[in-house]
Amino acid sequence: DTGVSQNPRHKITKRGQNVTFRCDPISEHNRLYWYRQTLGQGPEFLTYFQNEAQLEKSRLLSDRFSAERPKGSFSTLEIQRTEQGDSAMYLCASSRGSNEKLFFGSGTQLSVL
Amino acid sequence: QKEVEQNSGPLSVPEGAIASLNCTYSDRGSQSFFWYRQYSGKSPELIMSIYSNGDKEDGRFTAQLNKASQYVSLLIRDSQPSDSATYLCAVNTGGFKTIFGAGTRLFVKA
């Protein structure tokens, strides 16, 4: 399977704990995106990488959030000191070159208790 | 005003009917337009893209774009129960950020 892979699929954590999610994009895609989706809403843009460079971060991404894409391959999204409002589905997507068609992974469902 | 607006629905149509989904967007500089389908508990899946005014057909799906009216629509002909899902309209303004609407829930009754 050469689709976008995300893990873990589910994460339950206590408020104040740190969590890290991983995304492996489609191998020939150089663009990688993180989105967040809550129930009844569409995906909200969080951040974007072209190769290893993080080119934009949404104002939704507070200082508690950090994303990396070392060597332009997989990406990680870390949330420090989680809050209940962070509970959401975190979606990773990738695309090839200037083609804006996004291919999404299965997402990581985060529940903060 | 939201950047991409959709009627949340639910839109209910009988099997075999045409389902019509609509979307408006606020940025006149938008260049690329997409429809994604999202089944409950799953991630979005691209079903149509359209870049110029007019209609684009792919199987049972037709996307329509009117840039002057800032309006995008998706028609699903011969609707099937398996088409029951949330349909997300997405708009790209020419950069790397694609903005999604909140989605329209579609129910196709057998």
XYZ file of N, CA and C in Angstrom:
669
model
N 0.853 -1.190 0.000
C 0.000 0.000 0.000
C 0.892 1.243 0.000
N 0.729 2.118 -0.965
C 1.589 3.287 -1.064
C 0.836 4.556 -0.718
N -0.249 4.475 0.024
C -0.999 5.648 0.435
C -0.320 6.363 1.586
N -0.992 7.432 2.068
C -0.502 8.172 3.222
C -0.789 7.361 4.487
N 0.224 7.205 5.305
C 0.099 6.405 6.521
C 0.242 7.287 7.758
N -0.687 7.132 8.697
C -0.621 7.888 9.938
C -0.688 6.929 11.117
N 0.054 7.237 12.140
C -0.085 6.475 13.377
C 0.265 7.335 14.568
N -0.355 7.048 15.724
C -1.335 5.993 15.903
C -2.689 6.363 15.314
N -3.609 5.429 15.222
C -4.961 5.728 14.743
C -5.776 6.426 15.821
N -5.525 6.047 17.051
C -6.230 6.640 18.184
C -5.223 6.930 19.295
N -5.463 8.038 19.996
C -4.627 8.384 21.130
C -5.507 8.999 22.204
N -5.467 8.394 23.376
C -6.180 8.941 24.534
C -5.120 9.388 25.521
N -5.232 10.618 25.986
C -4.235 11.150 26.884
C -4.898 12.008 27.952
N -4.178 12.244 29.010
C -4.690 13.120 30.051
C -4.234 14.549 29.779
N -5.061 15.468 30.193
C -4.735 16.884 30.042
C -3.364 17.169 30.632
N -2.566 17.945 29.886
C -1.242 18.305 30.355
C -0.122 17.420 29.842
N -0.487 16.284 29.260
C 0.530 15.383 28.714
C 0.923 15.829 27.298
N 2.086 15.381 26.856
C 2.541 15.645 25.493
C 2.209 14.442 24.612
N 1.862 14.716 23.361
C 1.591 13.636 22.406
C 2.314 13.940 21.093
N 2.658 12.887 20.379
C 3.319 13.018 19.086
C 2.671 12.075 18.091
N 2.388 12.618 16.911
C 1.795 11.832 15.837
C 2.784 11.766 14.676
N 2.681 10.681 13.901
C 3.579 10.520 12.762
C 2.778 10.385 11.478
N 3.335 10.921 10.396
C 2.727 10.806 9.066
C 3.802 10.404 8.063
N 3.532 9.380 7.297
C 4.391 8.995 6.177
C 3.627 9.283 4.894
N 4.081 10.244 4.105
C 3.343 10.611 2.886
C 3.590 9.595 1.776
N 2.872 9.767 0.679
C 3.133 8.989 -0.517
C 4.554 9.320 -0.970
N 5.327 8.331 -1.307
C 6.779 8.487 -1.438
C 7.195 9.554 -2.452
N 6.478 9.678 -3.561
C 6.928 10.650 -4.565
C 6.350 12.049 -4.357
N 5.587 12.242 -3.268
C 4.988 13.540 -2.977
C 5.946 14.394 -2.154
N 6.185 15.641 -2.611
C 7.101 16.494 -1.864
C 6.385 17.477 -0.950
N 5.054 17.535 -1.046
C 4.295 18.457 -0.210
C 3.513 17.672 0.848
N 3.558 18.175 2.062
C 2.894 17.504 3.171
C 2.142 18.535 4.001
N 0.932 18.189 4.381
C 0.043 19.105 5.091
C -0.496 18.424 6.347
N -0.714 19.239 7.373
C -1.450 18.787 8.556
C -2.738 19.600 8.650
N -3.824 18.904 8.885
C -5.128 19.515 9.108
C -5.698 18.963 10.418
N -6.631 19.699 10.974
C -7.363 19.257 12.163
C -8.852 19.329 11.846
N -9.590 18.301 12.262
C -11.019 18.266 11.988
C -11.779 17.884 13.245
N -12.781 18.694 13.572
C -13.675 18.389 14.684
C -15.039 18.013 14.126
N -15.856 17.407 14.965
C -17.135 16.860 14.527
C -18.009 17.944 13.892
N -18.493 17.659 12.695
C -19.398 18.583 12.024
C -18.711 19.718 11.287
N -17.396 19.710 11.297
C -16.634 20.757 10.614
C -15.760 20.161 9.524
N -15.343 21.009 8.587
C -14.390 20.563 7.596
C -12.977 20.615 8.162
N -12.035 20.010 7.471
C -10.642 20.073 7.928
C -10.137 21.516 7.973
N -9.417 21.856 9.034
C -8.816 23.182 9.186
C -7.306 23.061 8.977
N -6.774 23.917 8.133
C -5.351 23.904 7.823
C -4.526 24.251 9.058
N -3.470 23.452 9.298
C -2.555 23.731 10.409
C -1.180 24.164 9.914
N -0.578 23.355 9.035
C 0.755 23.680 8.584
C 1.079 22.933 7.305
N 2.139 23.379 6.631
C 2.493 22.857 5.315
C 4.013 22.758 5.191
N 4.469 21.667 4.603
C 5.885 21.465 4.309
C 6.071 21.249 2.808
N 7.096 21.878 2.262
C 7.561 21.514 0.932
C 8.949 20.933 1.129
N 9.064 19.673 0.857
C 10.273 18.912 1.234
C 10.454 19.057 2.741
N 11.618 19.500 3.206
C 11.822 19.585 4.658
C 11.484 20.962 5.222
N 11.154 21.920 4.363
C 10.899 23.288 4.812
C 9.434 23.486 5.202
N 9.248 24.014 6.403
C 7.899 24.354 6.860
C 7.605 25.759 6.379
N 6.700 25.893 5.422
C 6.502 27.159 4.748
C 5.362 27.997 5.317
N 4.449 27.368 6.010
C 3.383 28.162 6.620
C 2.808 27.448 7.817
N 2.471 28.225 8.810
C 1.782 27.729 9.997
C 0.538 28.570 10.193
N -0.573 27.916 10.432
C -1.802 28.624 10.706
C -1.730 29.294 12.073
N -2.495 30.389 12.215
C -2.571 31.021 13.535
C -3.289 30.119 14.535
N -3.959 29.060 14.010
C -4.582 28.072 14.896
C -3.515 27.281 15.654
N -2.305 27.268 15.100
C -1.234 26.460 15.670
C -0.532 27.269 16.750
N -0.935 27.024 18.007
C -0.331 27.776 19.106
C 1.096 27.299 19.349
N 1.753 27.957 20.301
C 3.131 27.603 20.626
C 3.245 26.185 21.171
N 2.141 25.588 21.568
C 2.183 24.222 22.096
C 2.320 23.189 20.976
N 2.075 23.629 19.758
C 2.140 22.726 18.609
C 3.464 22.924 17.875
N 4.077 21.835 17.490
C 5.259 21.918 16.646
C 5.254 20.756 15.671
N 5.701 21.044 14.463
C 5.744 20.018 13.430
C 7.117 20.014 12.794
N 7.540 18.831 12.408
C 8.834 18.685 11.746
C 8.698 17.729 10.582
N 9.606 17.881 9.644
C 9.697 16.932 8.540
C 11.170 16.768 8.180
N 11.883 16.046 9.022
C 13.322 15.883 8.785
C 13.583 15.136 7.484
N 14.524 15.645 6.727
C 14.939 15.006 5.474
C 13.833 14.940 4.438
N 12.783 15.686 4.647
C 11.722 15.749 3.650
C 10.958 14.466 3.457
N 10.999 13.588 4.459
C 10.279 12.322 4.314
C 9.058 12.328 5.222
N 9.090 11.560 6.311
C 7.958 11.525 7.228
C 7.890 12.831 8.007
N 6.732 13.060 8.635
C 6.550 14.253 9.455
C 6.006 13.847 10.820
N 6.314 14.653 11.821
C 5.730 14.469 13.142
C 5.041 15.756 13.572
N 3.948 15.590 14.291
C 3.224 16.709 14.889
C 3.185 16.459 16.387
N 3.738 17.386 17.163
C 3.755 17.241 18.616
C 2.866 18.301 19.242
N 2.102 17.890 20.207
C 1.298 18.821 21.000
C 1.779 18.706 22.437
N 2.234 19.818 22.976
C 2.697 19.839 24.363
C 1.581 20.332 25.261
N 1.585 19.834 26.492
C 0.622 20.288 27.522
C -0.796 20.292 26.947
N -1.235 19.121 26.514
C -2.527 19.020 25.833
C -3.657 19.579 26.681
N -4.641 20.133 25.980
C -5.855 20.672 26.592
C -7.052 19.927 25.999
N -8.189 19.980 26.699
C -9.362 19.271 26.201
C -9.789 19.789 24.835
N -9.552 21.052 24.574
C -9.891 21.632 23.283
C -9.044 21.105 22.132
N -7.985 20.377 22.439
C -7.157 19.789 21.394
C -7.767 18.499 20.850
N -8.792 18.000 21.521
C -9.443 16.759 21.067
C -10.000 16.963 19.663
N -9.571 16.147 18.732
C -9.952 16.287 17.332
C -9.337 15.139 16.537
N -9.687 15.095 15.243
C -9.008 14.199 14.314
C -7.900 15.003 13.654
N -6.681 14.498 13.708
C -5.552 15.157 13.075
C -5.239 14.408 11.782
N -5.389 15.134 10.690
C -5.255 14.541 9.361
C -3.973 15.010 8.695
N -3.288 14.089 8.077
C -2.118 14.400 7.278
C -2.481 14.165 5.815
N -1.985 15.022 4.936
C -2.229 14.846 3.507
C -0.943 15.145 2.755
N -0.819 14.587 1.585
C 0.342 14.900 0.757
C -0.110 15.163 -0.671
N 0.750 15.860 -1.414
C 0.465 16.118 -2.829
C 1.789 16.183 -3.574
N 1.684 16.079 -4.904
C 2.890 16.050 -5.730
C 3.088 17.394 -6.398
N 4.224 18.036 -6.232
C 4.567 19.260 -6.922
C 3.522 20.325 -6.708
N 3.117 20.981 -7.796
C 2.147 22.060 -7.693
C 0.720 21.554 -7.817
N 0.551 20.254 -7.889
C -0.780 19.671 -7.947
C -1.419 19.772 -6.571
N -2.528 20.504 -6.478
C -3.110 20.716 -5.160
C -4.042 19.598 -4.729
N -4.127 18.546 -5.502
C -4.998 17.435 -5.103
C -4.379 16.765 -3.883
N -5.148 16.740 -2.816
C -4.654 16.220 -1.551
C -5.060 14.762 -1.365
N -4.118 13.967 -0.908
C -4.382 12.573 -0.562
C -4.202 12.462 0.948
N -5.281 12.092 1.618
C -5.291 12.073 3.075
C -4.954 10.701 3.628
N -4.303 10.717 4.796
C -4.156 9.498 5.577
C -5.431 9.236 6.354
N -5.429 8.165 7.126
C -6.618 7.769 7.882
C -6.852 8.637 9.114
N -5.852 9.432 9.474
C -6.018 10.341 10.597
C -5.647 9.720 11.942
N -5.377 10.591 12.900
C -5.178 10.196 14.293
C -6.257 10.881 15.117
N -7.088 10.082 15.784
C -8.139 10.634 16.631
C -7.574 10.838 18.031
N -7.506 12.097 18.442
C -6.973 12.435 19.761
C -8.110 12.749 20.719
N -8.093 12.112 21.867
C -9.039 12.417 22.943
C -8.234 12.837 24.168
N -8.497 14.036 24.641
C -7.821 14.557 25.818
C -8.812 14.549 26.975
N -8.511 13.780 28.012
C -9.439 13.626 29.137
C -9.153 14.628 30.250
N -17.763 36.423 7.455
C -18.140 35.490 6.391
C -17.094 34.386 6.287
N -17.567 33.132 6.282
C -16.659 32.022 6.131
C -16.085 32.028 4.721
N -14.871 31.514 4.585
C -14.219 31.522 3.283
C -14.881 30.586 2.297
N -15.352 29.444 2.779
C -16.052 28.469 1.939
C -17.319 28.063 2.683
N -18.450 28.290 2.068
C -19.723 28.020 2.728
C -20.507 26.938 2.025
N -21.050 26.042 2.815
C -21.904 24.972 2.304
C -23.102 24.835 3.228
N -24.219 24.398 2.679
C -25.369 24.047 3.484
C -25.059 22.731 4.185
N -25.206 22.711 5.507
C -24.800 21.514 6.248
C -25.723 20.322 6.027
N -26.953 20.607 5.520
C -27.888 19.512 5.305
C -28.525 19.069 6.611
N -29.012 17.822 6.701
C -28.786 16.798 5.689
C -29.667 16.977 4.445
N -29.114 16.570 3.310
C -29.843 16.519 2.063
C -30.261 15.069 1.847
N -31.542 14.854 1.707
C -32.053 13.497 1.550
C -32.675 13.348 0.177
N -32.228 12.353 -0.593
C -32.771 12.099 -1.923
C -33.079 10.608 -2.058
N -34.071 10.265 -2.869
C -34.343 8.839 -3.086
C -33.326 8.224 -4.029
N -33.148 6.938 -3.912
C -32.240 6.215 -4.802
C -32.629 6.443 -6.254
N -31.636 6.720 -7.090
C -31.868 6.952 -8.504
C -32.063 8.410 -8.863
N -32.250 9.267 -7.882
C -32.466 10.700 -8.135
C -31.137 11.430 -8.322
N -31.242 12.704 -8.694
C -30.055 13.555 -8.802
C -29.879 14.323 -7.494
N -28.694 14.231 -6.928
C -28.367 15.014 -5.731
C -27.581 16.238 -6.177
N -27.966 17.407 -5.671
C -27.313 18.656 -6.040
C -26.720 19.306 -4.795
N -25.416 19.481 -4.791
C -24.700 20.041 -3.646
C -24.072 21.362 -4.074
N -24.167 22.355 -3.210
C -23.724 23.695 -3.581
C -22.689 24.254 -2.615
N -21.917 25.198 -3.119
C -20.826 25.775 -2.340
C -20.552 27.187 -2.862
N -20.317 28.133 -1.961
C -19.875 29.459 -2.369
C -18.558 29.755 -1.658
N -17.750 30.618 -2.269
C -16.464 30.961 -1.692
C -16.264 32.463 -1.750
N -15.409 32.977 -0.897
C -15.297 34.428 -0.744
C -14.115 35.039 -1.498
N -13.044 34.278 -1.742
C -11.844 34.832 -2.358
C -11.928 34.775 -3.878
N -12.061 35.951 -4.505
C -12.201 35.988 -5.968
C -10.944 35.496 -6.683
N -9.825 35.452 -5.970
C -8.579 34.976 -6.573
C -8.445 33.463 -6.573
N -9.440 32.764 -6.070
C -9.386 31.305 -6.008
C -9.249 30.712 -7.398
N -8.420 29.690 -7.508
C -8.099 29.155 -8.828
C -8.468 27.686 -9.000
N -8.493 26.944 -7.915
C -8.716 25.500 -8.013
C -9.812 25.110 -7.038
N -10.652 24.189 -7.501
C -11.841 23.858 -6.726
C -11.993 22.333 -6.700
N -12.345 21.829 -5.546
C -12.363 20.383 -5.361
C -13.601 19.957 -4.586
N -14.021 18.730 -4.841
C -15.034 18.077 -4.023
C -14.415 16.810 -3.442
N -14.532 16.692 -2.121
C -14.080 15.502 -1.413
C -15.294 14.822 -0.805
N -15.247 13.523 -0.747
C -16.276 12.733 -0.087
C -15.675 12.162 1.195
N -16.451 12.227 2.284
C -15.984 11.707 3.560
C -17.055 10.840 4.185
N -16.786 9.556 4.269
C -17.680 8.656 4.976
C -17.454 8.807 6.470
N -18.484 8.483 7.239
C -18.416 8.637 8.684
C -17.235 7.864 9.267
N -16.400 8.549 10.014
C -15.254 7.916 10.654
C -14.053 7.709 9.747
N -14.167 8.168 8.511
C -13.070 8.009 7.552
C -12.497 9.371 7.172
N -11.410 9.353 6.418
C -10.778 10.598 5.991
C -11.337 11.028 4.631
N -11.167 12.300 4.268
C -11.687 12.782 2.980
C -10.989 12.117 1.798
N -11.772 11.928 0.730
C -11.290 11.303 -0.496
C -11.663 12.204 -1.664
N -10.695 12.567 -2.498
C -10.957 13.452 -3.633
C -11.819 12.738 -4.669
N -12.902 13.399 -5.097
C -13.732 12.819 -6.149
C -13.769 13.679 -7.409
N -13.613 14.999 -7.287
C -13.657 15.856 -8.465
C -12.774 17.072 -8.254
N -12.184 17.551 -9.340
C -11.480 18.816 -9.347
C -11.944 19.599 -10.563
N -11.977 20.933 -10.444
C -12.374 21.779 -11.568
C -11.616 23.078 -11.474
N -11.169 23.597 -12.625
C -10.297 24.755 -12.617
C -10.820 25.914 -13.471
N -11.757 25.636 -14.395
C -12.249 26.690 -15.273
C -13.769 26.688 -15.270
N -14.341 27.807 -15.650
C -15.798 27.937 -15.672
C -16.436 26.869 -16.552
N -17.596 26.408 -16.116
C -18.328 25.439 -16.902
C -18.541 24.149 -16.142
N -18.785 23.101 -16.890
C -19.069 21.796 -16.320
C -17.924 20.833 -16.584
N -17.732 19.915 -15.642
C -16.770 18.826 -15.825
C -17.448 17.553 -15.349
N -17.493 16.571 -16.229
C -18.199 15.339 -15.920
C -17.212 14.187 -15.734
N -17.523 13.345 -14.739
C -16.723 12.134 -14.507
C -17.679 11.068 -13.986
N -18.089 10.186 -14.899
C -19.032 9.143 -14.508
C -20.350 9.753 -14.079
N -20.812 9.403 -12.885
C -22.092 9.931 -12.392
C -21.954 11.321 -11.775
N -20.735 11.842 -11.690
C -20.485 13.121 -11.048
C -20.265 14.229 -12.087
N -20.857 15.392 -11.821
C -20.604 16.591 -12.626
C -20.310 17.743 -11.684
N -19.150 18.366 -11.872
C -18.827 19.574 -11.121
C -19.104 20.778 -12.010
N -19.641 21.834 -11.409
C -19.947 23.060 -12.131
C -19.284 24.228 -11.407
N -18.686 25.123 -12.195
C -17.994 26.269 -11.620
C -18.451 27.545 -12.300
N -18.761 28.551 -11.497
C -19.103 29.883 -11.986
C -18.300 30.883 -11.165
N -17.171 31.311 -11.723
C -16.273 32.199 -10.970
C -16.887 33.571 -10.762
N -17.699 34.040 -11.699
C -18.315 35.358 -11.547
C -19.245 35.384 -10.341
N -19.932 34.289 -10.119
C -20.841 34.173 -8.981
C -20.166 33.556 -7.768
N -18.910 33.131 -7.912
C -18.155 32.504 -6.824
C -18.926 31.308 -6.278
N -19.269 30.432 -7.204
C -20.190 29.338 -6.907
C -19.672 28.048 -7.537
N -19.705 26.991 -6.747
C -19.302 25.668 -7.218
C -20.409 24.695 -6.846
N -20.682 23.757 -7.718
C -21.688 22.762 -7.367
C -21.238 21.376 -7.803
N -21.871 20.385 -7.210
C -21.616 18.982 -7.550
C -22.965 18.310 -7.753
N -23.131 17.686 -8.909
C -24.333 16.911 -9.190
C -23.956 15.432 -9.176
N -24.773 14.639 -8.512
C -24.591 13.197 -8.505
C -25.827 12.589 -9.142
N -25.642 11.988 -10.310
C -26.771 11.380 -11.013
C -26.956 9.943 -10.536
N -28.185 9.441 -10.666
C -28.493 8.062 -10.297
C -27.924 7.751 -8.904
N -28.287 8.570 -7.942
C -27.742 8.437 -6.588
C -27.970 7.040 -6.031
N -26.968 6.525 -5.346
C -27.010 5.204 -4.738
C -26.858 5.328 -3.223
N -27.383 4.379 -2.467
C -27.189 4.432 -1.000
C -25.718 4.549 -0.618
N -24.827 3.985 -1.422
C -23.395 4.065 -1.133
C -22.835 5.476 -1.305
N -23.632 6.373 -1.903
C -23.212 7.777 -2.012
C -23.479 8.546 -0.722
N -24.168 7.948 0.218
C -24.459 8.612 1.488
C -23.151 8.896 2.219
N -22.874 10.166 2.426
C -21.606 10.604 2.998
C -21.684 12.110 3.202
N -20.621 12.679 3.727
C -20.478 14.139 3.789
C -19.608 14.579 2.623
N -20.073 15.587 1.902
C -19.340 16.101 0.742
C -18.740 17.453 1.100
N -17.422 17.522 0.985
C -16.676 18.714 1.357
C -16.262 19.474 0.106
N -16.596 20.746 0.060
C -16.125 21.634 -0.992
C -14.799 22.230 -0.525
N -13.813 22.290 -1.401
C -12.506 22.816 -1.028
C -12.011 23.763 -2.105
N -11.331 24.823 -1.685
C -10.912 25.876 -2.598
C -9.444 26.213 -2.339
N -8.684 26.338 -3.422
C -7.281 26.739 -3.317
C -7.111 28.070 -4.041
N -6.454 29.049 -3.356
C -6.340 30.386 -3.925
C -5.099 30.560 -4.787
N -4.410 29.483 -5.070
C -3.225 29.565 -5.910
C -1.955 29.320 -5.139
N -2.051 29.304 -3.830
C -0.893 28.963 -3.016
C -0.961 27.515 -2.603
N -0.521 27.229 -1.426
C -0.487 25.848 -0.985
C -1.588 25.527 0.023
N -2.396 26.529 0.369
C -3.408 26.283 1.390
C -4.751 26.020 0.738
N -5.302 24.861 1.013
C -6.635 24.521 0.544
C -7.597 24.689 1.705
N -8.645 25.466 1.484
C -9.636 25.772 2.506
C -10.871 24.912 2.263
N -11.353 24.276 3.308
C -12.513 23.393 3.213
C -13.756 24.044 3.801
N -14.894 23.746 3.201
C -16.163 24.057 3.824
C -16.475 23.034 4.896
N -17.576 23.276 5.619
C -17.952 22.387 6.716
C -18.597 21.102 6.229
N -18.962 21.070 4.945
C -19.513 19.841 4.388
C -21.023 19.797 4.386
N -21.572 19.068 3.431
C -23.010 18.799 3.342
C -23.218 17.301 3.498
N -24.074 16.926 4.459
C -24.381 15.505 4.631
C -25.453 15.091 3.639
N -25.186 14.025 2.919
C -26.127 13.494 1.933
C -26.611 12.121 2.378
N -27.929 11.933 2.348
C -28.515 10.621 2.598
C -29.267 10.191 1.352
N -28.961 9.018 0.852
C -29.671 8.460 -0.289
C -30.519 7.309 0.236
N -31.833 7.464 0.113
C -32.749 6.461 0.657
C -33.031 5.374 -0.361
N -32.873 4.131 0.050
C -33.131 2.983 -0.829
C -34.630 2.788 -1.033
